[in-house]
PDB file of C-alpha atoms and ligand atoms in Angstrom:
ATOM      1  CA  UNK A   1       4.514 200.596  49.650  1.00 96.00           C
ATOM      2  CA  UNK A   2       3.740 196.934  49.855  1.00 97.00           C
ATOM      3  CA  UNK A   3       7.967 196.361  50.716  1.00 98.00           C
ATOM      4  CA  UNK A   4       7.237 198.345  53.449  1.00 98.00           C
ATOM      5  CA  UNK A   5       3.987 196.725  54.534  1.00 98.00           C
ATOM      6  CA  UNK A   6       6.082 193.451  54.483  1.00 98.00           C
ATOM      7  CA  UNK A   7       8.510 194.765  56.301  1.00 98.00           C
ATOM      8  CA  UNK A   8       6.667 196.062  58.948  1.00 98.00           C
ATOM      9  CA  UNK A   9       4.542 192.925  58.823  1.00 98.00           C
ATOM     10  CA  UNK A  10       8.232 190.690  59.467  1.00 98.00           C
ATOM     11  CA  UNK A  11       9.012 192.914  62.252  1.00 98.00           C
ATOM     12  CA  UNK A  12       5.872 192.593  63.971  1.00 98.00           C
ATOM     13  CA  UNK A  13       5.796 188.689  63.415  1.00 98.00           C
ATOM     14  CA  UNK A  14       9.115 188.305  65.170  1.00 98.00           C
ATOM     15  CA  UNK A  15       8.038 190.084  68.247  1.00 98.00           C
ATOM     16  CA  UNK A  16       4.932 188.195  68.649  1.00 98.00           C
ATOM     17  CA  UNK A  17       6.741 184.684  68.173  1.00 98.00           C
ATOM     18  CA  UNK A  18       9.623 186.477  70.497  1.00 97.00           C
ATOM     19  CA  UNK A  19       6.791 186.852  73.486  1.00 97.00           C
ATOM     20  CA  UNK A  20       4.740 184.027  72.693  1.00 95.00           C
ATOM     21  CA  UNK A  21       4.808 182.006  76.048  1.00 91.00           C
ATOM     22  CA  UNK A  22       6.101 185.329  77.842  1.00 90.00           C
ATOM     23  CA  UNK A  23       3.394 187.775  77.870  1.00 88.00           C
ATOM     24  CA  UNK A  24       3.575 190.577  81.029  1.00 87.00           C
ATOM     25  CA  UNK A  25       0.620 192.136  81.092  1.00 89.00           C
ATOM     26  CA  UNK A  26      -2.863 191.582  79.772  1.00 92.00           C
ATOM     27  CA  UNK A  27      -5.728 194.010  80.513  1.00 90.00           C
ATOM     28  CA  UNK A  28      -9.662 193.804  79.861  1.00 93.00           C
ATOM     29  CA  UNK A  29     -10.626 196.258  77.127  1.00 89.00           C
ATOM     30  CA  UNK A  30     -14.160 194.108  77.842  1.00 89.00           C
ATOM     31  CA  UNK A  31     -15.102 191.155  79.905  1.00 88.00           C
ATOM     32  CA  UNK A  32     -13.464 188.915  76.730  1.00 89.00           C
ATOM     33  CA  UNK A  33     -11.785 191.689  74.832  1.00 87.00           C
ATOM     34  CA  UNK A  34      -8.411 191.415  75.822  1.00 88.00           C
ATOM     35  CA  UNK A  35      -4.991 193.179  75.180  1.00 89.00           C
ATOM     36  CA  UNK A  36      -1.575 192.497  76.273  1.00 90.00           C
ATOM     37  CA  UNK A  37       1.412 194.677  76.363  1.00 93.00           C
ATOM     38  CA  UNK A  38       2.732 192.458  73.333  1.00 95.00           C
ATOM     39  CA  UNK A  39      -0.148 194.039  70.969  1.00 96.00           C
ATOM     40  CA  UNK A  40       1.201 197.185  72.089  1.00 96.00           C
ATOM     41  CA  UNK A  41       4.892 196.451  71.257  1.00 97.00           C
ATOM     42  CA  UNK A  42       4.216 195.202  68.053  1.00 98.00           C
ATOM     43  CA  UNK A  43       2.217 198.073  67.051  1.00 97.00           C
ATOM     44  CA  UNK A  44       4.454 200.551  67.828  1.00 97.00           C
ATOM     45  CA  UNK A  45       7.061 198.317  65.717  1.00 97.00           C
ATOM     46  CA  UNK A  46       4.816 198.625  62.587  1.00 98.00           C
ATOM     47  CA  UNK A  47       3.919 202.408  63.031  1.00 97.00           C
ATOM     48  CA  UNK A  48       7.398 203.389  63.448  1.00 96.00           C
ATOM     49  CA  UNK A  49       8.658 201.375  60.200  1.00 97.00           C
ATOM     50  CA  UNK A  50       5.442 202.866  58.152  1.00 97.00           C
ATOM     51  CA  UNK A  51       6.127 206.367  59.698  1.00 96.00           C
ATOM     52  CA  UNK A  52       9.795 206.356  59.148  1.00 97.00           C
ATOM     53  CA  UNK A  53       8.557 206.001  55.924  1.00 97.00           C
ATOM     54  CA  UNK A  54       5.652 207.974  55.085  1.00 97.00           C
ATOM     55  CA  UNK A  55       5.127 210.223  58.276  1.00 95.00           C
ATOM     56  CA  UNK A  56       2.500 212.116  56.673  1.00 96.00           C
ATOM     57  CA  UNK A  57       0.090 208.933  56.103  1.00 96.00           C
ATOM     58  CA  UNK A  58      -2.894 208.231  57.996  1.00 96.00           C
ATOM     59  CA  UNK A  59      -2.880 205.527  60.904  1.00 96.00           C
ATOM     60  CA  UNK A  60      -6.171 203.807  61.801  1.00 97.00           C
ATOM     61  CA  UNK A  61      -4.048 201.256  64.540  1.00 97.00           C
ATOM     62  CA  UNK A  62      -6.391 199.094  66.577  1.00 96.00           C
ATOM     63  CA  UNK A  63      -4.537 199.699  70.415  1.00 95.00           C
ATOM     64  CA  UNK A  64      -4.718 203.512  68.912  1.00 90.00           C
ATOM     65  CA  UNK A  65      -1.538 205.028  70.656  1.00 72.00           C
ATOM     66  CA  UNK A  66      -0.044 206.352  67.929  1.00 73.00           C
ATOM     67  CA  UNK A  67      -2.824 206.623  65.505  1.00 81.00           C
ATOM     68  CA  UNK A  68      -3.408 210.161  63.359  1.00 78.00           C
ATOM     69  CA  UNK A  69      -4.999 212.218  61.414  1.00 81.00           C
ATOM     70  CA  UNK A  70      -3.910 213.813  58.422  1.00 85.00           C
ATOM     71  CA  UNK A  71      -4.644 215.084  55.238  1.00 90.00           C
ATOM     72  CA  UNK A  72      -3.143 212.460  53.553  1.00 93.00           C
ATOM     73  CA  UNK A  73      -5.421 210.470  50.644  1.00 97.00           C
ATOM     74  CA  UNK A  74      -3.796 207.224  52.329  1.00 98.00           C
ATOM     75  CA  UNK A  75      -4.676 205.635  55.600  1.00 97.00           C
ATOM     76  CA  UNK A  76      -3.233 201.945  56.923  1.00 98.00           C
ATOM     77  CA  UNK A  77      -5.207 200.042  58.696  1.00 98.00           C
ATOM     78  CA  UNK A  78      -3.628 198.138  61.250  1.00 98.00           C
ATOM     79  CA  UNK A  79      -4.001 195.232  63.399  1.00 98.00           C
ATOM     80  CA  UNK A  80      -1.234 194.195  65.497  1.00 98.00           C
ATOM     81  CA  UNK A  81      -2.107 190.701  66.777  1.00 98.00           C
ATOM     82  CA  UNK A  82      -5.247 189.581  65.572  1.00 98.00           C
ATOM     83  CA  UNK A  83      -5.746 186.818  67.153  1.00 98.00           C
ATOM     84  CA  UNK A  84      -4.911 187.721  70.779  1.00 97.00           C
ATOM     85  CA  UNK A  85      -7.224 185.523  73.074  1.00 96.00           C
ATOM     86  CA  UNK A  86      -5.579 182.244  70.771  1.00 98.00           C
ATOM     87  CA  UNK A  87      -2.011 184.346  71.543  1.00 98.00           C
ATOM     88  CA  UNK A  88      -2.847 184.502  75.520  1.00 97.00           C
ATOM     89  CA  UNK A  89      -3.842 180.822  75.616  1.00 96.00           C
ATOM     90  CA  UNK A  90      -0.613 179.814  74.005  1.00 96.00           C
ATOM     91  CA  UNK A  91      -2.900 178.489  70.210  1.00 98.00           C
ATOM     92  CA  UNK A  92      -0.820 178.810  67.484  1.00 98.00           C
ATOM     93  CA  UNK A  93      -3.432 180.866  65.314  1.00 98.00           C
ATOM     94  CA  UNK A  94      -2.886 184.518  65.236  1.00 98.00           C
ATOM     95  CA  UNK A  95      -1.463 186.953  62.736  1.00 98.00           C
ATOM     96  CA  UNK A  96      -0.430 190.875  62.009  1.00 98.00           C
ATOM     97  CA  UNK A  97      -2.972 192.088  59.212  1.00 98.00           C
ATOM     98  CA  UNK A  98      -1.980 195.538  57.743  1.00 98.00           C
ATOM     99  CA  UNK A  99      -3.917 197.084  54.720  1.00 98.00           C
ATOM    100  CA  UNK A 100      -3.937 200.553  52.896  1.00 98.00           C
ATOM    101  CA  UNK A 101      -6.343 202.409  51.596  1.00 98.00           C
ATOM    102  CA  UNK A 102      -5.813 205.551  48.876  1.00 98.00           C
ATOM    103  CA  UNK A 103      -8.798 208.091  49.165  1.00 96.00           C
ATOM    104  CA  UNK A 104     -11.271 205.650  51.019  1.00 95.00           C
ATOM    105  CA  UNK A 105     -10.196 202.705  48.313  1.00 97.00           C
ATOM    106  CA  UNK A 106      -8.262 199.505  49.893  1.00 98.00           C
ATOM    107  CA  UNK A 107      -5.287 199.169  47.876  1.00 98.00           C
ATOM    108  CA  UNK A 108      -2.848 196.669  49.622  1.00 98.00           C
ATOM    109  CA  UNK A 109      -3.255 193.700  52.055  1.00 98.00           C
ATOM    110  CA  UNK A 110      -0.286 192.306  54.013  1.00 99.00           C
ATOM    111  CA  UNK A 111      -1.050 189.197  56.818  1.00 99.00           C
ATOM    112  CA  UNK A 112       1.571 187.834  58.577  1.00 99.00           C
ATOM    113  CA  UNK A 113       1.749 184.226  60.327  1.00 98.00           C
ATOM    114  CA  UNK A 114       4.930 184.331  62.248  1.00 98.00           C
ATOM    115  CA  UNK A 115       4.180 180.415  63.664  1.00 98.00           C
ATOM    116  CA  UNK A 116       3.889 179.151  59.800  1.00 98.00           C
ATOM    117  CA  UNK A 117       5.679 181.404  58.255  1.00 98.00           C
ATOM    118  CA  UNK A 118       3.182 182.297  56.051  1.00 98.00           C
ATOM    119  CA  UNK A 119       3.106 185.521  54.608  1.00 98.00           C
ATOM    120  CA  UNK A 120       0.145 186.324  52.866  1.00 99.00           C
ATOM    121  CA  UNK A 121       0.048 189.646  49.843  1.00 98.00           C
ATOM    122  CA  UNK A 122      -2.043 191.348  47.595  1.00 98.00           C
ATOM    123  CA  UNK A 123      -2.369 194.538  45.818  1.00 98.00           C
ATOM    124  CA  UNK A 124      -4.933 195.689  43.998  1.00 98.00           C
ATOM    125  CA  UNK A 125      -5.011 194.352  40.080  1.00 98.00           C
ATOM    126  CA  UNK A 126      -2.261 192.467  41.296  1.00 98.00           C
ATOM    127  CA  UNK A 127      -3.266 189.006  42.327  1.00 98.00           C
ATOM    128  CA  UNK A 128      -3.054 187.165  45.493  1.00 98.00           C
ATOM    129  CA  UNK A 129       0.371 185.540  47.032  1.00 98.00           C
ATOM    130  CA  UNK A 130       1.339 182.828  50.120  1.00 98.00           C
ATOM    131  CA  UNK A 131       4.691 183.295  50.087  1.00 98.00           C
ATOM    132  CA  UNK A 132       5.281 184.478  46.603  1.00 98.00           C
ATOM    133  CA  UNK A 133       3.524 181.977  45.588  1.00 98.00           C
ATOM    134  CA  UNK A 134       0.153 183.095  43.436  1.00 98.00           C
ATOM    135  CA  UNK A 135      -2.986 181.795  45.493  1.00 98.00           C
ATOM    136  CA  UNK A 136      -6.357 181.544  44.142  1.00 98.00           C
ATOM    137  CA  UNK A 137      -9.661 180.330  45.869  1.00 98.00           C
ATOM    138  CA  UNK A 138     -11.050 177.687  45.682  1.00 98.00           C
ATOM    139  CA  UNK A 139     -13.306 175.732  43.141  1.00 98.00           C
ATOM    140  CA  UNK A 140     -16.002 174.187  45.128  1.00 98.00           C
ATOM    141  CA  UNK A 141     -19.831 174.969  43.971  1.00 98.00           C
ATOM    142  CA  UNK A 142     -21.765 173.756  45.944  1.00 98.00           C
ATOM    143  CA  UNK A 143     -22.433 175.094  49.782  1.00 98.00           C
ATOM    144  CA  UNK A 144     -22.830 171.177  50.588  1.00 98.00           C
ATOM    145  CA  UNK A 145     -19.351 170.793  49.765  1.00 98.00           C
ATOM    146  CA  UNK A 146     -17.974 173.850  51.215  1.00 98.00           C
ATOM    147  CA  UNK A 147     -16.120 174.856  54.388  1.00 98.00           C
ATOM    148  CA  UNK A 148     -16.889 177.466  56.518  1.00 98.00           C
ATOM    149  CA  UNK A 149     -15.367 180.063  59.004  1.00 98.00           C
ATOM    150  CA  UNK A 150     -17.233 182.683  61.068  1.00 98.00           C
ATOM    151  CA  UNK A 151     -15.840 184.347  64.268  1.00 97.00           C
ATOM    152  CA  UNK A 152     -17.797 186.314  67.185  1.00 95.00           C
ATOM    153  CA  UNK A 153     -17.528 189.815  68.222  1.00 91.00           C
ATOM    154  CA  UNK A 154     -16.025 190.523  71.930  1.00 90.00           C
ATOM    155  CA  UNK A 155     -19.746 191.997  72.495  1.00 90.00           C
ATOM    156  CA  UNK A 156     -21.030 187.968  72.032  1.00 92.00           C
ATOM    157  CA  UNK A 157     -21.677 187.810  75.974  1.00 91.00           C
ATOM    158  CA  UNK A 158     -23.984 190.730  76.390  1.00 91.00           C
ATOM    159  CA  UNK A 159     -25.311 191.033  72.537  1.00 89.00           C
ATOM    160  CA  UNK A 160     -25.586 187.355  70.415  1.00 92.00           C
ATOM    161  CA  UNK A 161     -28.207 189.297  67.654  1.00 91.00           C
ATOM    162  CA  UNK A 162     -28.138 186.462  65.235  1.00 94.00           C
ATOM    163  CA  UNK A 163     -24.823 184.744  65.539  1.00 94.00           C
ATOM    164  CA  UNK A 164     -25.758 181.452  66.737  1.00 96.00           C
ATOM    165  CA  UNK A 165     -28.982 181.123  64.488  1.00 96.00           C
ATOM    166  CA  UNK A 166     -26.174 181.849  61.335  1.00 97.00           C
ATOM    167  CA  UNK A 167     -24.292 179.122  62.670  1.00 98.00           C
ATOM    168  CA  UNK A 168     -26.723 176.863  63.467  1.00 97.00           C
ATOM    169  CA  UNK A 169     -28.197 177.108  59.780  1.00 98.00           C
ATOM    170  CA  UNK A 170     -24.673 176.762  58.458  1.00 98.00           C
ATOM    171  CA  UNK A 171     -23.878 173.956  60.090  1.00 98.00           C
ATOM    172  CA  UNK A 172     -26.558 171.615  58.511  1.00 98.00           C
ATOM    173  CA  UNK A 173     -26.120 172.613  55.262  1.00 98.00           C
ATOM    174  CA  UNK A 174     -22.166 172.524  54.915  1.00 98.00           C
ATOM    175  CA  UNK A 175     -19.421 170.280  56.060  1.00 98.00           C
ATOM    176  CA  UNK A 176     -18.414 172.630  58.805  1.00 98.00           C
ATOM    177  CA  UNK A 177     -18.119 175.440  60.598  1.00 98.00           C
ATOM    178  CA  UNK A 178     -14.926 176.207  62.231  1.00 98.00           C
ATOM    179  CA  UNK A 179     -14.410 179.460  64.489  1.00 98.00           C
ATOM    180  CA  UNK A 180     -10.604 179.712  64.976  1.00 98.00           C
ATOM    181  CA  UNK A 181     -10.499 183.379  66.179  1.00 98.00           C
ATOM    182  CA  UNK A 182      -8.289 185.514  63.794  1.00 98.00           C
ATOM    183  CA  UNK A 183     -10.422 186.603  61.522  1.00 98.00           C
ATOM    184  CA  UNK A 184      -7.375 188.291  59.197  1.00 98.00           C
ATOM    185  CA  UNK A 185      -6.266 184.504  58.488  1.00 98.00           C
ATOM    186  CA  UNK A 186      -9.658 183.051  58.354  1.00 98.00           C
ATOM    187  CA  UNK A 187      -9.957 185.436  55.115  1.00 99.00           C
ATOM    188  CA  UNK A 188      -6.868 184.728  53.853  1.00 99.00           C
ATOM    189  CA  UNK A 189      -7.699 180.906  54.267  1.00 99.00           C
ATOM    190  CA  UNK A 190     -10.126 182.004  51.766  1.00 99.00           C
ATOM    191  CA  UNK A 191      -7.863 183.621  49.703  1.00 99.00           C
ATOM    192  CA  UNK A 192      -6.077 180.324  49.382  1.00 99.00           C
ATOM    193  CA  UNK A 193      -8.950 177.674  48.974  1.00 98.00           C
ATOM    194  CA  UNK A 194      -8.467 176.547  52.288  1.00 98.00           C
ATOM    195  CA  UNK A 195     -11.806 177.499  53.585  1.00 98.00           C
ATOM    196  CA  UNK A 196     -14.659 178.274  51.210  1.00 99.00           C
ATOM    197  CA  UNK A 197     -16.109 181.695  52.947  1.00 98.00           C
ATOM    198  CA  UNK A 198     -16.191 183.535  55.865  1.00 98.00           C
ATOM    199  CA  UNK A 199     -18.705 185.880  57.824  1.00 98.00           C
ATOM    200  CA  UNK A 200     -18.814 188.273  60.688  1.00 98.00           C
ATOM    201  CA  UNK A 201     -20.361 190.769  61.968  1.00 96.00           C
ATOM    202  CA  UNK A 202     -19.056 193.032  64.005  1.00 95.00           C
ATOM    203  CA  UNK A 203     -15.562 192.962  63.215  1.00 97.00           C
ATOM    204  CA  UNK A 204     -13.470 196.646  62.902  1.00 97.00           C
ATOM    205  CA  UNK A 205     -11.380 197.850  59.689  1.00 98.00           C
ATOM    206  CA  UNK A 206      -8.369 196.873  60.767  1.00 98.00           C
ATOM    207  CA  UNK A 207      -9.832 192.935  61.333  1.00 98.00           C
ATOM    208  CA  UNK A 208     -11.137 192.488  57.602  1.00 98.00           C
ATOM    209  CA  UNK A 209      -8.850 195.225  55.767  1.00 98.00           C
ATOM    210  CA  UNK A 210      -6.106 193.248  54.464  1.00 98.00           C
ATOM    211  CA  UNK A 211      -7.781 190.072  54.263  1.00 98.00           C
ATOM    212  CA  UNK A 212     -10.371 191.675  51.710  1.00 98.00           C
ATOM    213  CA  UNK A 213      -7.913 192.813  49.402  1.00 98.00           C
ATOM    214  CA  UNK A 214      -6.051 189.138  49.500  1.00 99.00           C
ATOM    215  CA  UNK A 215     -10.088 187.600  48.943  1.00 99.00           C
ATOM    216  CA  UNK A 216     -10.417 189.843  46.093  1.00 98.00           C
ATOM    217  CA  UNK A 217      -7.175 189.266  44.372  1.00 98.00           C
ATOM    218  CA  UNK A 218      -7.569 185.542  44.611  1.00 98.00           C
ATOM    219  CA  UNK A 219     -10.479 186.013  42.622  1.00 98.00           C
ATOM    220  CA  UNK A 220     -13.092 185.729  45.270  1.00 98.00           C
ATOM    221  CA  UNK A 221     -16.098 187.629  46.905  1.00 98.00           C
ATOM    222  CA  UNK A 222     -16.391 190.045  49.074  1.00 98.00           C
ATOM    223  CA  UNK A 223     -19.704 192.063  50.410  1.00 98.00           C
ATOM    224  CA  UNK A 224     -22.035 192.565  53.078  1.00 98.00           C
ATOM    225  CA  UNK A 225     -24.495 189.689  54.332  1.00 97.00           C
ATOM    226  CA  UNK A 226     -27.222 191.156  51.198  1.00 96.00           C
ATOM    227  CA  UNK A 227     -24.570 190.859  49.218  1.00 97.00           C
ATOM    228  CA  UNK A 228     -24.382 194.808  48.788  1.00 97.00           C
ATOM    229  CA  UNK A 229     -20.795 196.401  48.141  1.00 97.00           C
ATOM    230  CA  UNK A 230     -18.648 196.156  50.911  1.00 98.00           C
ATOM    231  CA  UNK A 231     -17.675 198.347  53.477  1.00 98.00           C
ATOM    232  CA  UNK A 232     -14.396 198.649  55.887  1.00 98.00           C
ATOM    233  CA  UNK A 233     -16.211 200.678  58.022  1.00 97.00           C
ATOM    234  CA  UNK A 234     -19.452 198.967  58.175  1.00 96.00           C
ATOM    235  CA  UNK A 235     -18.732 195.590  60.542  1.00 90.00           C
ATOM    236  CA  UNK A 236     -20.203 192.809  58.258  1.00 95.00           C
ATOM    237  CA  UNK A 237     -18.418 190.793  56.191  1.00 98.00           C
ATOM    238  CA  UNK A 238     -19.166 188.017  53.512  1.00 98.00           C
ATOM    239  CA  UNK A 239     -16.191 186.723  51.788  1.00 98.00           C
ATOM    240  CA  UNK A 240     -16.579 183.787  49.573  1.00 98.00           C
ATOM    241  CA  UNK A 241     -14.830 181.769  46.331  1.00 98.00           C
ATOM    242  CA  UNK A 242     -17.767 183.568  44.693  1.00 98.00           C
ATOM    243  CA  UNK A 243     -19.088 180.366  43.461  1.00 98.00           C
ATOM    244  CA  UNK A 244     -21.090 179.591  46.832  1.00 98.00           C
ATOM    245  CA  UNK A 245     -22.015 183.810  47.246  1.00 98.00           C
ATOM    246  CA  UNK A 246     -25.477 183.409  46.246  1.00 98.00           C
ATOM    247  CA  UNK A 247     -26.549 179.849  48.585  1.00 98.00           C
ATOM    248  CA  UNK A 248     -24.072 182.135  51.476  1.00 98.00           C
ATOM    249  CA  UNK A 249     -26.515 185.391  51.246  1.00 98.00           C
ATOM    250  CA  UNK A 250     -29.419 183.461  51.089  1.00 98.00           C
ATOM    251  CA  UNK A 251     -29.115 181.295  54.160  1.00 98.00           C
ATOM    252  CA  UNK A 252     -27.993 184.356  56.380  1.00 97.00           C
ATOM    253  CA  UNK A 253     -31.301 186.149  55.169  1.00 96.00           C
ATOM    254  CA  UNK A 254     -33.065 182.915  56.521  1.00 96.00           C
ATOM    255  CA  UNK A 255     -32.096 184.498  60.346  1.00 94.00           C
ATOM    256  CA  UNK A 256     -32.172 187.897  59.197  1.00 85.00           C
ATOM    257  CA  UNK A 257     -35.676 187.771  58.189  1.00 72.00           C
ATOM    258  CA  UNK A 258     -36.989 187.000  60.974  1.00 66.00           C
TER     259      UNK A 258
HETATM  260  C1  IPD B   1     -10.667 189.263  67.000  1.00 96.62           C
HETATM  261  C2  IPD B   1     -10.437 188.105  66.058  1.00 96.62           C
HETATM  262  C3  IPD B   1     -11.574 187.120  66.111  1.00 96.62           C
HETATM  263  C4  IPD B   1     -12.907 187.767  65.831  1.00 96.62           C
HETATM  264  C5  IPD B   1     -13.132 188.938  66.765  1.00 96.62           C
HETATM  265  C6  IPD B   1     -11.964 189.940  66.695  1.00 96.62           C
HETATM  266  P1  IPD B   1      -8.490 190.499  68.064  1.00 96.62           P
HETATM  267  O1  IPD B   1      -9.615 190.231  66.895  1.00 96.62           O
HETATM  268  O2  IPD B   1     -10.297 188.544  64.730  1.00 96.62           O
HETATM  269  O3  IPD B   1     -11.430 186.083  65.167  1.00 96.62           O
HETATM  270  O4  IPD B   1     -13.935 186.824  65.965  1.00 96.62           O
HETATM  271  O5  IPD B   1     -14.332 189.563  66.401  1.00 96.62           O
HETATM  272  O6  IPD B   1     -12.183 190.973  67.605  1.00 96.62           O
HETATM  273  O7  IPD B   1      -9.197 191.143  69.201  1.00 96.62           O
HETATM  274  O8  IPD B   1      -7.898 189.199  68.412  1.00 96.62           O
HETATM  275  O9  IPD B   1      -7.560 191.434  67.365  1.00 96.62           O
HETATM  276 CA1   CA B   2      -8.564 191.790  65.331  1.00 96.62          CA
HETATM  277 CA1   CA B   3      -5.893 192.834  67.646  1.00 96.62          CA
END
């Protein structure tokens, strides 16, 4: 399943890097929630190579027209251009993130960078991969030595809930915080000891799907902001090297708490 995850992954890639520069339409799903018709092409790419395959799988697709239902134990989750404001303004930071999950368990990540080439793999048990290339996160311990992603929901302007406070108390205790708006790559940045952790909240399965399973496999951390299991379907996300979990948790219960 994971050849065909790639594959549909490749396809998808190309079309984005095809339109980059050349986009026809773009429509307001929210005042900064944007799609254009090249998220809609490239879905339909990736559903059609995963149906052609297994048409009697679940699809949980994030522009939804061709998503369904079924009885199936396995459902993909599927994001096809995560990153679309960057993709609109012509920034070279945006991805394809596909996952599956077998009976409500993720199972495979796939996260495509069509720009770097950088194809980014994991399957459950499996271990982590840039490229073929085994990836692992990285070693730092301390959350004074760390780096540090976050991203903010397309809700930011109306609803900020404690976003910038996060930040804010991030910022002084780290190196940085960088928000570079795909959050797919931002975990898989993680994966590969680019970045030390991540968090969001309010992000959708098909955002932190794939990029769990590559976190995970690279021998990282990945939970809610309590540090409670995580869920796909619940829209906060903590994803660390697992060394800097604990210091992570505890600073975002500094906002939390009050
Ligand atoms: C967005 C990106 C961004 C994150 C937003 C997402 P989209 O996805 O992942 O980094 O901060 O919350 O909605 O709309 O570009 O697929
Ligand atoms: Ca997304
Ligand atoms: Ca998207």
């Amino acid at each position: 399943m994971i050849q065909i995850a790639i594959e549909a992954a490749l396809k998808a890639g190309k079309i984005l890097k095809d339109h980059l520069g050349q986009i026809e339409e773009i429509n307001h799903k929210g005042e900064i929630d944007l799609v254009t018709n090249v998220d809609r092409l490239s879905e339909r790419s990736i559903v059609e190579t995963i149906k052609a395959h297994y048409p009697h799988h679940q699809i949980l697709a994030e522009e939804g027209g061709n998503n369904s239902e079924t009885t199936s134990e396995y459902k993909w989750l599927i994001d096809p251009l995560d990153g679309t404001t960057n993709y609109i303004h012509g920034l070279p930071y945006f991805c394809v993130s596909i996952a599956l999950e077998k009976e409500g368990e993720l199972i495979l990540g796939v996260v495509y960078d069509p720009v770097r080439e950088e194809l980014f793999t994991a399957e459950k048990g499996q271990g982590a991969f840039l490229n073929q290339k085994r990836i692992t996160v990285s070693k730092v311990e301390k959350l004074e030595k760390s780096l540090l992603v976050t991203g903010f929901p397309p809700s930011i302007w109306q609803d900020q809930g404690k976003s910038f406070e996060h930040f804010k108390n991030f910022t002084v205790r780290c190196q940085g915080v960088r928000r570079l708006g795909s959050a797919a790559i931002d975990l898989c940045y993680v994966a590969a000891g680019r970045l030390d952790a991540f968090w969001e909240r309010g992000l959708k399965p098909w955002d932190m799907g794939a990029g769990a399973v590559l976190v995970r496999e690279a021998g990282g951390c990945v939970t809610d902001f309590q540090g409670r299991n995580f869920d796909v379907y619940q829209a906060e996300i903590l994803a660390s090297n697992g060394r800097i979990h604990k210091a992570m948790q505890e600073v975002l219960q500094l906002a939390e708490e009050r």
